[in-house]
PDB file of C-alpha atoms and ligand atoms in Angstrom:
ATOM      1  CA  MET A   1     129.188 128.761  74.079  1.00 74.00           C
ATOM      2  CA  THR A   2     128.306 125.085  73.923  1.00 79.00           C
ATOM      3  CA  PRO A   3     124.936 124.053  75.392  1.00 75.00           C
ATOM      4  CA  LEU A   4     126.719 122.484  78.361  1.00 76.00           C
ATOM      5  CA  ALA A   5     128.696 125.649  79.075  1.00 81.00           C
ATOM      6  CA  GLN A   6     125.459 127.636  78.762  1.00 81.00           C
ATOM      7  CA  ALA A   7     123.739 125.374  81.285  1.00 79.00           C
ATOM      8  CA  VAL A   8     126.633 125.668  83.721  1.00 79.00           C
ATOM      9  CA  ALA A   9     126.634 129.447  83.384  1.00 81.00           C
ATOM     10  CA  ALA A  10     122.865 129.599  83.901  1.00 81.00           C
ATOM     11  CA  ASP A  11     123.158 127.488  87.067  1.00 81.00           C
ATOM     12  CA  ALA A  12     125.915 129.734  88.381  1.00 79.00           C
ATOM     13  CA  ARG A  13     123.707 132.794  87.846  1.00 78.00           C
ATOM     14  CA  LYS A  14     120.795 131.112  89.637  1.00 77.00           C
ATOM     15  CA  ARG A  15     123.036 130.140  92.534  1.00 76.00           C
ATOM     16  CA  ILE A  16     124.119 133.735  92.993  1.00 71.00           C
ATOM     17  CA  THR A  17     120.609 135.226  92.811  1.00 72.00           C
ATOM     18  CA  LEU A  18     118.861 132.512  94.804  1.00 73.00           C
ATOM     19  CA  SER A  19     121.185 131.207  97.493  1.00 73.00           C
ATOM     20  CA  GLY A  20     120.219 132.118 101.027  1.00 74.00           C
ATOM     21  CA  ARG A  21     117.300 134.241  99.970  1.00 77.00           C
ATOM     22  CA  THR A  22     114.034 134.438 101.826  1.00 82.00           C
ATOM     23  CA  VAL A  23     110.622 134.701 100.216  1.00 87.00           C
ATOM     24  CA  PRO A  24     107.721 136.959 101.235  1.00 90.00           C
ATOM     25  CA  ARG A  25     105.272 135.154 103.504  1.00 93.00           C
ATOM     26  CA  PRO A  26     101.583 135.134 102.564  1.00 95.00           C
ATOM     27  CA  SER A  27      99.175 137.062 104.786  1.00 94.00           C
ATOM     28  CA  ARG A  28      96.941 133.978 105.064  1.00 95.00           C
ATOM     29  CA  THR A  29      97.750 130.274 104.805  1.00 97.00           C
ATOM     30  CA  ARG A  30      97.729 129.124 101.174  1.00 98.00           C
ATOM     31  CA  VAL A  31      96.378 125.613 100.645  1.00 98.00           C
ATOM     32  CA  LEU A  32      97.496 124.012  97.388  1.00 98.00           C
ATOM     33  CA  THR A  33      96.597 120.611  96.049  1.00 98.00           C
ATOM     34  CA  VAL A  34      99.216 119.153  93.740  1.00 98.00           C
ATOM     35  CA  ALA A  35      97.246 117.191  91.195  1.00 96.00           C
ATOM     36  CA  ASN A  36      97.427 115.475  87.833  1.00 93.00           C
ATOM     37  CA  GLN A  37      95.534 112.289  87.095  1.00 88.00           C
ATOM     38  CA  LYS A  38      98.549 110.882  85.323  1.00 87.00           C
ATOM     39  CA  GLY A  39     100.985 108.911  87.454  1.00 88.00           C
ATOM     40  CA  GLY A  40     104.715 109.495  87.287  1.00 91.00           C
ATOM     41  CA  VAL A  41     104.512 113.127  86.134  1.00 93.00           C
ATOM     42  CA  GLY A  42     106.353 114.522  89.163  1.00 96.00           C
ATOM     43  CA  LYS A  43     103.546 115.339  91.603  1.00 97.00           C
ATOM     44  CA  THR A  44     105.300 113.934  94.649  1.00 98.00           C
ATOM     45  CA  THR A  45     108.713 115.208  93.586  1.00 98.00           C
ATOM     46  CA  THR A  46     107.266 118.675  93.040  1.00 98.00           C
ATOM     47  CA  THR A  47     105.347 118.650  96.333  1.00 98.00           C
ATOM     48  CA  VAL A  48     108.316 117.757  98.510  1.00 98.00           C
ATOM     49  CA  ASN A  49     110.899 119.910  96.756  1.00 98.00           C
ATOM     50  CA  ILE A  50     108.739 123.030  96.541  1.00 98.00           C
ATOM     51  CA  ALA A  51     107.801 122.512 100.197  1.00 98.00           C
ATOM     52  CA  ALA A  52     111.455 122.108 101.181  1.00 98.00           C
ATOM     53  CA  ALA A  53     112.518 125.148  99.156  1.00 97.00           C
ATOM     54  CA  LEU A  54     109.800 127.326 100.703  1.00 97.00           C
ATOM     55  CA  ALA A  55     110.758 126.173 104.220  1.00 97.00           C
ATOM     56  CA  GLN A  56     114.437 126.829 103.557  1.00 95.00           C
ATOM     57  CA  ALA A  57     113.486 130.307 102.381  1.00 94.00           C
ATOM     58  CA  GLY A  58     111.802 131.059 105.719  1.00 95.00           C
ATOM     59  CA  SER A  59     108.197 129.864 105.326  1.00 97.00           C
ATOM     60  CA  THR A  60     106.378 127.337 107.500  1.00 98.00           C
ATOM     61  CA  VAL A  61     105.068 124.513 105.349  1.00 98.00           C
ATOM     62  CA  LEU A  62     102.917 121.441 105.949  1.00 98.00           C
ATOM     63  CA  VAL A  63     102.939 118.593 103.427  1.00 98.00           C
ATOM     64  CA  ILE A  64      99.912 116.320 103.591  1.00 98.00           C
ATOM     65  CA  ASP A  65     100.670 112.947 102.062  1.00 98.00           C
ATOM     66  CA  LEU A  66      97.398 111.719 100.578  1.00 98.00           C
ATOM     67  CA  ASP A  67      98.865 108.916  98.469  1.00 96.00           C
ATOM     68  CA  PRO A  68      98.743 105.436 100.076  1.00 94.00           C
ATOM     69  CA  GLN A  69     102.174 104.807  98.535  1.00 94.00           C
ATOM     70  CA  GLY A  70     103.586 107.285 101.069  1.00 97.00           C
ATOM     71  CA  ASN A  71     106.290 108.497  98.688  1.00 97.00           C
ATOM     72  CA  ALA A  72     106.146 112.080  99.955  1.00 98.00           C
ATOM     73  CA  SER A  73     106.581 110.851 103.552  1.00 98.00           C
ATOM     74  CA  THR A  74     109.583 108.767 102.465  1.00 97.00           C
ATOM     75  CA  ALA A  75     111.191 111.652 100.596  1.00 98.00           C
ATOM     76  CA  LEU A  76     110.825 113.889 103.649  1.00 98.00           C
ATOM     77  CA  GLY A  77     112.488 111.309 105.915  1.00 97.00           C
ATOM     78  CA  ILE A  78     109.252 110.836 107.887  1.00 97.00           C
ATOM     79  CA  ASP A  79     108.517 107.593 109.686  1.00 94.00           C
ATOM     80  CA  HIS A  80     105.365 106.050 108.189  1.00 93.00           C
ATOM     81  CA  HIS A  81     105.240 102.366 109.082  1.00 93.00           C
ATOM     82  CA  SER A  82     101.775 101.001 109.747  1.00 90.00           C
ATOM     83  CA  GLU A  83     101.572 101.926 113.464  1.00 93.00           C
ATOM     84  CA  VAL A  84     102.442 105.595 112.978  1.00 96.00           C
ATOM     85  CA  PRO A  85      99.535 108.055 113.472  1.00 98.00           C
ATOM     86  CA  SER A  86      98.733 109.220 109.956  1.00 98.00           C
ATOM     87  CA  ILE A  87      96.374 111.087 107.679  1.00 98.00           C
ATOM     88  CA  TYR A  88      94.214 107.927 107.681  1.00 98.00           C
ATOM     89  CA  ASP A  89      93.373 108.573 111.357  1.00 98.00           C
ATOM     90  CA  VAL A  90      92.421 112.137 110.471  1.00 98.00           C
ATOM     91  CA  LEU A  91      90.192 111.195 107.531  1.00 97.00           C
ATOM     92  CA  VAL A  92      88.551 108.064 108.838  1.00 97.00           C
ATOM     93  CA  ASP A  93      88.574 108.508 112.638  1.00 96.00           C
ATOM     94  CA  GLY A  94      88.351 112.294 112.751  1.00 96.00           C
ATOM     95  CA  GLU A  95      91.553 112.752 114.761  1.00 98.00           C
ATOM     96  CA  PRO A  96      93.005 116.275 114.851  1.00 98.00           C
ATOM     97  CA  LEU A  97      95.666 116.935 112.233  1.00 98.00           C
ATOM     98  CA  ALA A  98      97.963 118.269 114.993  1.00 98.00           C
ATOM     99  CA  ASP A  99      98.121 114.746 116.456  1.00 98.00           C
ATOM    100  CA  VAL A 100      99.666 113.213 113.335  1.00 98.00           C
ATOM    101  CA  VAL A 101     101.942 115.997 112.101  1.00 98.00           C
ATOM    102  CA  GLN A 102     105.684 115.276 112.322  1.00 98.00           C
ATOM    103  CA  ALA A 103     108.644 117.604 111.848  1.00 97.00           C
ATOM    104  CA  CYS A 104     110.936 116.863 108.924  1.00 97.00           C
ATOM    105  CA  PRO A 105     114.347 115.951 110.396  1.00 94.00           C
ATOM    106  CA  ASP A 106     116.478 117.835 107.851  1.00 92.00           C
ATOM    107  CA  ILE A 107     114.676 121.125 107.389  1.00 96.00           C
ATOM    108  CA  PRO A 108     113.303 123.502 110.044  1.00 96.00           C
ATOM    109  CA  ARG A 109     109.714 124.763 109.513  1.00 97.00           C
ATOM    110  CA  LEU A 110     108.880 121.783 107.290  1.00 98.00           C
ATOM    111  CA  LEU A 111     106.104 119.513 108.590  1.00 98.00           C
ATOM    112  CA  CYS A 112     104.453 116.397 107.237  1.00 98.00           C
ATOM    113  CA  ALA A 113     101.242 114.499 107.893  1.00 98.00           C
ATOM    114  CA  PRO A 114     102.346 111.059 106.713  1.00 98.00           C
ATOM    115  CA  ALA A 115     100.459 108.398 104.783  1.00 98.00           C
ATOM    116  CA  THR A 116     100.644 104.778 105.862  1.00 96.00           C
ATOM    117  CA  ILE A 117      99.480 101.743 103.941  1.00 94.00           C
ATOM    118  CA  ASP A 118      96.123 101.991 105.815  1.00 94.00           C
ATOM    119  CA  LEU A 119      95.239 104.818 103.492  1.00 95.00           C
ATOM    120  CA  ALA A 120      94.730 102.318 100.672  1.00 92.00           C
ATOM    121  CA  GLY A 121      91.546 101.204 102.437  1.00 93.00           C
ATOM    122  CA  ALA A 122      90.345 104.744 103.170  1.00 93.00           C
ATOM    123  CA  GLU A 123      89.038 105.233  99.636  1.00 91.00           C
ATOM    124  CA  ILE A 124      86.410 102.554 100.361  1.00 93.00           C
ATOM    125  CA  GLU A 125      85.900 103.277 104.067  1.00 94.00           C
ATOM    126  CA  LEU A 126      85.152 106.938 103.350  1.00 93.00           C
ATOM    127  CA  VAL A 127      82.185 106.040 101.143  1.00 91.00           C
ATOM    128  CA  SER A 128      79.929 105.209 104.090  1.00 92.00           C
ATOM    129  CA  LEU A 129      81.012 108.099 106.346  1.00 91.00           C
ATOM    130  CA  VAL A 130      79.095 111.342 106.858  1.00 89.00           C
ATOM    131  CA  ALA A 131      80.465 114.428 105.106  1.00 92.00           C
ATOM    132  CA  ARG A 132      82.858 112.160 103.264  1.00 95.00           C
ATOM    133  CA  GLU A 133      84.031 114.875 100.854  1.00 96.00           C
ATOM    134  CA  THR A 134      84.785 117.532 103.472  1.00 97.00           C
ATOM    135  CA  ARG A 135      86.702 115.598 106.105  1.00 98.00           C
ATOM    136  CA  LEU A 136      90.143 116.823 105.099  1.00 98.00           C
ATOM    137  CA  GLN A 137      88.905 120.396 104.656  1.00 98.00           C
ATOM    138  CA  LYS A 138      87.530 120.473 108.218  1.00 98.00           C
ATOM    139  CA  ALA A 139      90.748 119.030 109.652  1.00 98.00           C
ATOM    140  CA  VAL A 140      92.944 121.478 107.726  1.00 98.00           C
ATOM    141  CA  ALA A 141      90.790 124.487 108.656  1.00 98.00           C
ATOM    142  CA  ALA A 142      90.895 123.529 112.347  1.00 98.00           C
ATOM    143  CA  TYR A 143      94.675 123.121 112.235  1.00 98.00           C
ATOM    144  CA  ILE A 144      95.163 126.463 110.476  1.00 98.00           C
ATOM    145  CA  ASP A 145      93.005 128.182 113.127  1.00 98.00           C
ATOM    146  CA  GLN A 146      94.915 126.486 115.911  1.00 97.00           C
ATOM    147  CA  ARG A 147      98.243 127.718 114.495  1.00 97.00           C
ATOM    148  CA  VAL A 148      96.889 131.247 114.135  1.00 96.00           C
ATOM    149  CA  ALA A 149      95.660 131.165 117.751  1.00 97.00           C
ATOM    150  CA  ALA A 150      99.138 130.049 118.829  1.00 96.00           C
ATOM    151  CA  GLN A 151     100.614 132.965 116.811  1.00 95.00           C
ATOM    152  CA  ASP A 152     102.564 130.491 114.729  1.00 95.00           C
ATOM    153  CA  GLN A 153     100.840 130.799 111.357  1.00 95.00           C
ATOM    154  CA  LEU A 154     101.337 128.169 108.700  1.00 97.00           C
ATOM    155  CA  ASP A 155     102.276 129.738 105.388  1.00 98.00           C
ATOM    156  CA  TYR A 156     101.568 126.807 103.079  1.00 98.00           C
ATOM    157  CA  VAL A 157      99.780 123.499 103.039  1.00 98.00           C
ATOM    158  CA  LEU A 158     100.710 121.308 100.059  1.00 98.00           C
ATOM    159  CA  VAL A 159      98.634 118.188  99.473  1.00 98.00           C
ATOM    160  CA  ASP A 160     100.218 115.375  97.469  1.00 98.00           C
ATOM    161  CA  CYS A 161      97.460 113.464  95.645  1.00 95.00           C
ATOM    162  CA  PRO A 162      97.227 109.924  94.333  1.00 94.00           C
ATOM    163  CA  PRO A 163      96.906 109.637  90.517  1.00 90.00           C
ATOM    164  CA  SER A 164      93.137 109.107  90.418  1.00 86.00           C
ATOM    165  CA  LEU A 165      89.931 110.977  91.052  1.00 87.00           C
ATOM    166  CA  GLY A 166      88.630 109.035  94.032  1.00 92.00           C
ATOM    167  CA  LEU A 167      87.418 110.332  97.371  1.00 95.00           C
ATOM    168  CA  LEU A 168      90.974 111.055  98.540  1.00 96.00           C
ATOM    169  CA  THR A 169      91.569 113.457  95.663  1.00 96.00           C
ATOM    170  CA  VAL A 170      88.083 114.944  96.075  1.00 96.00           C
ATOM    171  CA  ASN A 171      88.925 115.623  99.740  1.00 98.00           C
ATOM    172  CA  ALA A 172      92.129 117.351  98.623  1.00 98.00           C
ATOM    173  CA  PHE A 173      90.226 119.542  96.122  1.00 98.00           C
ATOM    174  CA  VAL A 174      87.675 120.521  98.742  1.00 98.00           C
ATOM    175  CA  ALA A 175      90.369 121.382 101.303  1.00 98.00           C
ATOM    176  CA  ALA A 176      92.357 123.622  98.913  1.00 98.00           C
ATOM    177  CA  THR A 177      91.805 126.927  97.191  1.00 98.00           C
ATOM    178  CA  GLU A 178      94.605 126.441  94.684  1.00 98.00           C
ATOM    179  CA  VAL A 179      95.425 123.599  92.325  1.00 98.00           C
ATOM    180  CA  PHE A 180      99.075 123.204  91.379  1.00 98.00           C
ATOM    181  CA  ILE A 181      99.565 121.045  88.274  1.00 97.00           C
ATOM    182  CA  PRO A 182     102.983 119.628  87.376  1.00 97.00           C
ATOM    183  CA  ILE A 183     103.183 118.818  83.667  1.00 95.00           C
ATOM    184  CA  GLN A 184     105.802 116.491  82.288  1.00 92.00           C
ATOM    185  CA  CYS A 185     107.280 117.732  79.023  1.00 88.00           C
ATOM    186  CA  GLU A 186     106.728 114.476  77.146  1.00 83.00           C
ATOM    187  CA  TYR A 187     104.390 112.899  74.631  1.00 74.00           C
ATOM    188  CA  TYR A 188     100.767 112.890  75.780  1.00 77.00           C
ATOM    189  CA  ALA A 189     101.591 115.454  78.459  1.00 77.00           C
ATOM    190  CA  LEU A 190      98.359 117.282  77.767  1.00 81.00           C
ATOM    191  CA  GLU A 191      96.285 114.172  77.493  1.00 80.00           C
ATOM    192  CA  GLY A 192      94.147 113.902  80.587  1.00 78.00           C
ATOM    193  CA  LEU A 193      94.569 117.590  81.318  1.00 87.00           C
ATOM    194  CA  SER A 194      91.137 118.477  79.952  1.00 87.00           C
ATOM    195  CA  GLN A 195      89.628 115.723  82.093  1.00 89.00           C
ATOM    196  CA  LEU A 196      91.447 117.133  85.129  1.00 92.00           C
ATOM    197  CA  LEU A 197      90.091 120.615  84.358  1.00 94.00           C
ATOM    198  CA  LYS A 198      86.564 119.220  83.994  1.00 94.00           C
ATOM    199  CA  ASN A 199      86.859 117.551  87.372  1.00 94.00           C
ATOM    200  CA  ILE A 200      88.076 120.771  88.961  1.00 96.00           C
ATOM    201  CA  GLU A 201      85.091 122.570  87.395  1.00 96.00           C
ATOM    202  CA  MET A 202      82.760 119.966  88.845  1.00 96.00           C
ATOM    203  CA  ILE A 203      84.262 120.432  92.310  1.00 97.00           C
ATOM    204  CA  ARG A 204      83.918 124.220  91.916  1.00 97.00           C
ATOM    205  CA  ASN A 205      80.260 123.925  91.022  1.00 97.00           C
ATOM    206  CA  HIS A 206      79.269 121.507  93.723  1.00 96.00           C
ATOM    207  CA  LEU A 207      81.687 121.497  96.614  1.00 96.00           C
ATOM    208  CA  ASN A 208      84.261 124.308  96.597  1.00 98.00           C
ATOM    209  CA  PRO A 209      83.571 127.516  94.624  1.00 98.00           C
ATOM    210  CA  SER A 210      86.953 129.024  95.576  1.00 97.00           C
ATOM    211  CA  LEU A 211      89.009 126.282  93.887  1.00 98.00           C
ATOM    212  CA  HIS A 212      91.091 127.390  90.901  1.00 97.00           C
ATOM    213  CA  VAL A 213      94.211 126.371  89.003  1.00 97.00           C
ATOM    214  CA  SER A 214      96.772 128.877  90.248  1.00 97.00           C
ATOM    215  CA  THR A 215     100.041 127.276  89.240  1.00 98.00           C
ATOM    216  CA  ILE A 216     101.486 125.055  86.520  1.00 97.00           C
ATOM    217  CA  LEU A 217     105.083 123.833  86.553  1.00 98.00           C
ATOM    218  CA  LEU A 218     106.794 122.218  83.579  1.00 96.00           C
ATOM    219  CA  THR A 219     108.919 119.322  84.788  1.00 95.00           C
ATOM    220  CA  MET A 220     111.383 116.902  83.247  1.00 94.00           C
ATOM    221  CA  PHE A 221     112.047 119.637  80.749  1.00 92.00           C
ATOM    222  CA  ASP A 222     114.841 118.946  78.298  1.00 89.00           C
ATOM    223  CA  ALA A 223     115.969 122.179  76.653  1.00 83.00           C
ATOM    224  CA  ARG A 224     117.672 120.223  73.852  1.00 86.00           C
ATOM    225  CA  THR A 225     114.570 118.525  72.511  1.00 88.00           C
ATOM    226  CA  ARG A 226     111.946 120.065  70.269  1.00 89.00           C
ATOM    227  CA  LEU A 227     109.312 118.004  72.010  1.00 88.00           C
ATOM    228  CA  SER A 228     109.940 119.679  75.373  1.00 90.00           C
ATOM    229  CA  ALA A 229     109.857 123.082  73.701  1.00 90.00           C
ATOM    230  CA  GLN A 230     106.606 122.222  71.904  1.00 90.00           C
ATOM    231  CA  VAL A 231     104.885 121.015  75.062  1.00 90.00           C
ATOM    232  CA  ALA A 232     106.121 124.085  76.947  1.00 91.00           C
ATOM    233  CA  ASP A 233     104.854 126.420  74.187  1.00 92.00           C
ATOM    234  CA  GLU A 234     101.478 124.794  74.108  1.00 91.00           C
ATOM    235  CA  VAL A 235     101.059 124.938  77.886  1.00 93.00           C
ATOM    236  CA  ARG A 236     102.182 128.576  77.998  1.00 94.00           C
ATOM    237  CA  THR A 237      99.753 129.476  75.201  1.00 93.00           C
ATOM    238  CA  HIS A 238      96.767 127.989  77.006  1.00 92.00           C
ATOM    239  CA  PHE A 239      97.787 128.856  80.570  1.00 94.00           C
ATOM    240  CA  SER A 240      99.929 131.969  80.302  1.00 95.00           C
ATOM    241  CA  GLU A 241      98.835 133.300  83.697  1.00 94.00           C
ATOM    242  CA  GLN A 242      99.354 130.098  85.615  1.00 96.00           C
ATOM    243  CA  THR A 243     102.575 128.690  84.170  1.00 97.00           C
ATOM    244  CA  LEU A 244     105.721 129.454  86.139  1.00 97.00           C
ATOM    245  CA  ARG A 245     108.686 130.805  84.156  1.00 96.00           C
ATOM    246  CA  ALA A 246     110.989 128.353  85.917  1.00 96.00           C
ATOM    247  CA  THR A 247     111.117 124.835  84.489  1.00 96.00           C
ATOM    248  CA  VAL A 248     112.546 121.727  86.157  1.00 97.00           C
ATOM    249  CA  PRO A 249     115.032 119.705  84.108  1.00 96.00           C
ATOM    250  CA  ARG A 250     115.289 115.961  84.054  1.00 94.00           C
ATOM    251  CA  SER A 251     117.938 115.319  86.696  1.00 95.00           C
ATOM    252  CA  VAL A 252     119.443 112.183  88.174  1.00 96.00           C
ATOM    253  CA  ARG A 253     120.044 114.004  91.477  1.00 97.00           C
ATOM    254  CA  ILE A 254     116.290 114.697  91.789  1.00 98.00           C
ATOM    255  CA  SER A 255     115.432 111.028  91.291  1.00 97.00           C
ATOM    256  CA  GLU A 256     118.179 109.774  93.643  1.00 97.00           C
ATOM    257  CA  ALA A 257     117.269 111.984  96.610  1.00 97.00           C
ATOM    258  CA  PRO A 258     114.193 110.029  97.861  1.00 96.00           C
ATOM    259  CA  SER A 259     116.175 106.812  98.325  1.00 96.00           C
ATOM    260  CA  HIS A 260     118.253 108.744 100.872  1.00 96.00           C
ATOM    261  CA  GLY A 261     115.087 109.949 102.622  1.00 95.00           C
ATOM    262  CA  GLU A 262     115.829 113.480 101.475  1.00 97.00           C
ATOM    263  CA  THR A 263     114.638 116.117  99.060  1.00 98.00           C
ATOM    264  CA  VAL A 264     117.105 117.307  96.451  1.00 97.00           C
ATOM    265  CA  MET A 265     117.158 120.614  98.336  1.00 96.00           C
ATOM    266  CA  THR A 266     119.359 119.044 101.026  1.00 96.00           C
ATOM    267  CA  TYR A 267     120.712 116.070  99.062  1.00 97.00           C
ATOM    268  CA  ASP A 268     122.405 118.274  96.466  1.00 96.00           C
ATOM    269  CA  PRO A 269     121.459 121.919  96.976  1.00 94.00           C
ATOM    270  CA  ASN A 270     123.703 123.210  94.195  1.00 93.00           C
ATOM    271  CA  SER A 271     122.438 120.829  91.519  1.00 95.00           C
ATOM    272  CA  SER A 272     120.455 122.267  88.639  1.00 95.00           C
ATOM    273  CA  GLY A 273     117.368 120.372  89.857  1.00 97.00           C
ATOM    274  CA  ALA A 274     117.524 121.946  93.328  1.00 96.00           C
ATOM    275  CA  LEU A 275     118.133 125.402  91.864  1.00 95.00           C
ATOM    276  CA  SER A 276     115.147 125.021  89.534  1.00 97.00           C
ATOM    277  CA  TYR A 277     112.833 124.024  92.358  1.00 97.00           C
ATOM    278  CA  LEU A 278     114.111 126.955  94.419  1.00 96.00           C
ATOM    279  CA  GLU A 279     113.477 129.286  91.487  1.00 96.00           C
ATOM    280  CA  ALA A 280     109.951 127.877  91.090  1.00 97.00           C
ATOM    281  CA  ALA A 281     109.288 128.232  94.832  1.00 97.00           C
ATOM    282  CA  VAL A 282     110.372 131.885  94.811  1.00 96.00           C
ATOM    283  CA  GLU A 283     108.020 132.577  91.898  1.00 96.00           C
ATOM    284  CA  LEU A 284     105.144 130.756  93.566  1.00 97.00           C
ATOM    285  CA  ALA A 285     105.650 132.770  96.758  1.00 97.00           C
ATOM    286  CA  GLU A 286     105.936 136.126  94.996  1.00 95.00           C
ATOM    287  CA  ARG A 287     102.898 135.535  92.772  1.00 93.00           C
ATOM    288  CA  GLY A 288     100.836 134.475  95.780  1.00 88.00           C
ATOM    289  CA  VAL A 289     101.624 137.632  97.689  1.00 85.00           C
ATOM    290  CA  ARG A 290     100.718 139.705  94.629  1.00 85.00           C
ATOM    291  CA  ALA A 291      97.406 137.841  94.228  1.00 86.00           C
ATOM    292  CA  GLN A 292      96.545 138.250  97.925  1.00 84.00           C
ATOM    293  CA  THR A 293      97.323 141.974  97.782  1.00 84.00           C
ATOM    294  CA  THR A 294      95.075 142.429  94.719  1.00 84.00           C
ATOM    295  CA  GLU A 295      92.319 140.470  96.434  1.00 82.00           C
ATOM    296  CA  GLU A 296      92.565 142.472  99.639  1.00 81.00           C
ATOM    297  CA  SER A 297      92.483 145.853  97.896  1.00 81.00           C
ATOM    298  CA  ALA A 298      89.506 144.810  95.714  1.00 74.00           C
TER     299      ALA A 298
HETATM  300  P1  ADP B 301     103.963 111.185  90.629  1.00 62.89           P
HETATM  301  O1  ADP B 301     103.904 111.568  92.065  1.00 62.89           O
HETATM  302  O2  ADP B 301     103.229 112.118  89.726  1.00 62.89           O
HETATM  303  O3  ADP B 301     103.568 109.770  90.405  1.00 62.89           O
HETATM  304  P2  ADP B 301     106.829 111.257  91.008  1.00 62.89           P
HETATM  305  O4  ADP B 301     107.116 112.588  91.591  1.00 62.89           O
HETATM  306  O5  ADP B 301     106.808 110.095  91.945  1.00 62.89           O
HETATM  307  O6  ADP B 301     105.493 111.308  90.161  1.00 62.89           O
HETATM  308  O7  ADP B 301     107.897 111.028  89.846  1.00 62.89           O
HETATM  309  C1  ADP B 301     107.890 109.824  89.079  1.00 62.89           C
HETATM  310  C2  ADP B 301     109.329 109.345  88.909  1.00 62.89           C
HETATM  311  O8  ADP B 301     110.069 110.293  88.158  1.00 62.89           O
HETATM  312  C3  ADP B 301     110.064 109.166  90.217  1.00 62.89           C
HETATM  313  O9  ADP B 301     110.899 108.048  90.124  1.00 62.89           O
HETATM  314  C4  ADP B 301     110.889 110.444  90.347  1.00 62.89           C
HETATM  315  O10 ADP B 301     112.076 110.240  91.088  1.00 62.89           O
HETATM  316  C5  ADP B 301     111.193 110.756  88.892  1.00 62.89           C
HETATM  317  N1  ADP B 301     111.331 112.191  88.649  1.00 62.89           N
HETATM  318  C6  ADP B 301     110.473 113.172  88.962  1.00 62.89           C
HETATM  319  N2  ADP B 301     110.907 114.376  88.560  1.00 62.89           N
HETATM  320  C7  ADP B 301     112.118 114.156  87.961  1.00 62.89           C
HETATM  321  C8  ADP B 301     113.096 114.987  87.316  1.00 62.89           C
HETATM  322  N3  ADP B 301     112.914 116.309  87.205  1.00 62.89           N
HETATM  323  N4  ADP B 301     114.203 114.404  86.825  1.00 62.89           N
HETATM  324  C9  ADP B 301     114.376 113.055  86.922  1.00 62.89           C
HETATM  325  N5  ADP B 301     113.514 112.228  87.493  1.00 62.89           N
HETATM  326  C10 ADP B 301     112.386 112.755  88.015  1.00 62.89           C
HETATM  327 MG1   MG B 302     103.138 110.522  93.729  1.00 62.89          MG
END
């Protein structure tokens, strides 16, 4: 078979095994921060598509957009012009998260706390506030409790971070227990990764002992190039436990979806990009349930 025929056959197999399936729901809400200090590596794309895939597979998912650019809000079709109540109001004014959460128009069970342009100033405004590192964590914990009390448990919170280690990202690391790192299969992919790991270690030591890297996803993977294979090998060697088997290919459909205010999961659900994100989401869900079971029986 030619490589193209192989790819088509692989997609067809994925479609059959994945379409319409549901994933096991975690016993407790999992809070994941999607982080990588490099920009343009697929953090936002991964956040919104994994969130959409999990929601489509029956989970309740909240995306917190913590990047002043608001790209995650845009991709989820969420209104985020400057007057919209947003994560800024939660972080800076202490408003309840429930007051800013919006439902994604295309996908049931998918929620978003949007970012507006105000958030660009929050990095500086937070500096002089009390408990400046734990503001998001408190808001998320209160919202999770509220949902539990209403017998409508959230399954996942995914936080989309800006590409820097400022107070916004620190807030995300303190609010989460899991770090989810997308790695682009390109030159210098691993550059900056050791710095990211050092920062996570620092947060663990000082602010959040439960934080750990639970998940790594290889994105913009090109099966035809040796470079992609080399990066993938290296990542799998160092992080065999954390790296998902699924990889996300470079795909025009993935990059087009946000300009339609959609994730690729609704924009082109049968594309190889959508199938890969669905495959990754299934793995993430199944691993999480396994980890929670091990933890609970320990
Ligand atoms: P980050 O949030 O890390 O800055 P983005 O998710 O915004 O990165 O992705 C950067 C750019 O790459 C965006 O234009 C996005 O549409 C594009 N992109 C992301 N993943 C893919 C992919 N698998 N195939 C093609 N383009 C992609
Ligand atoms: Mg982004």
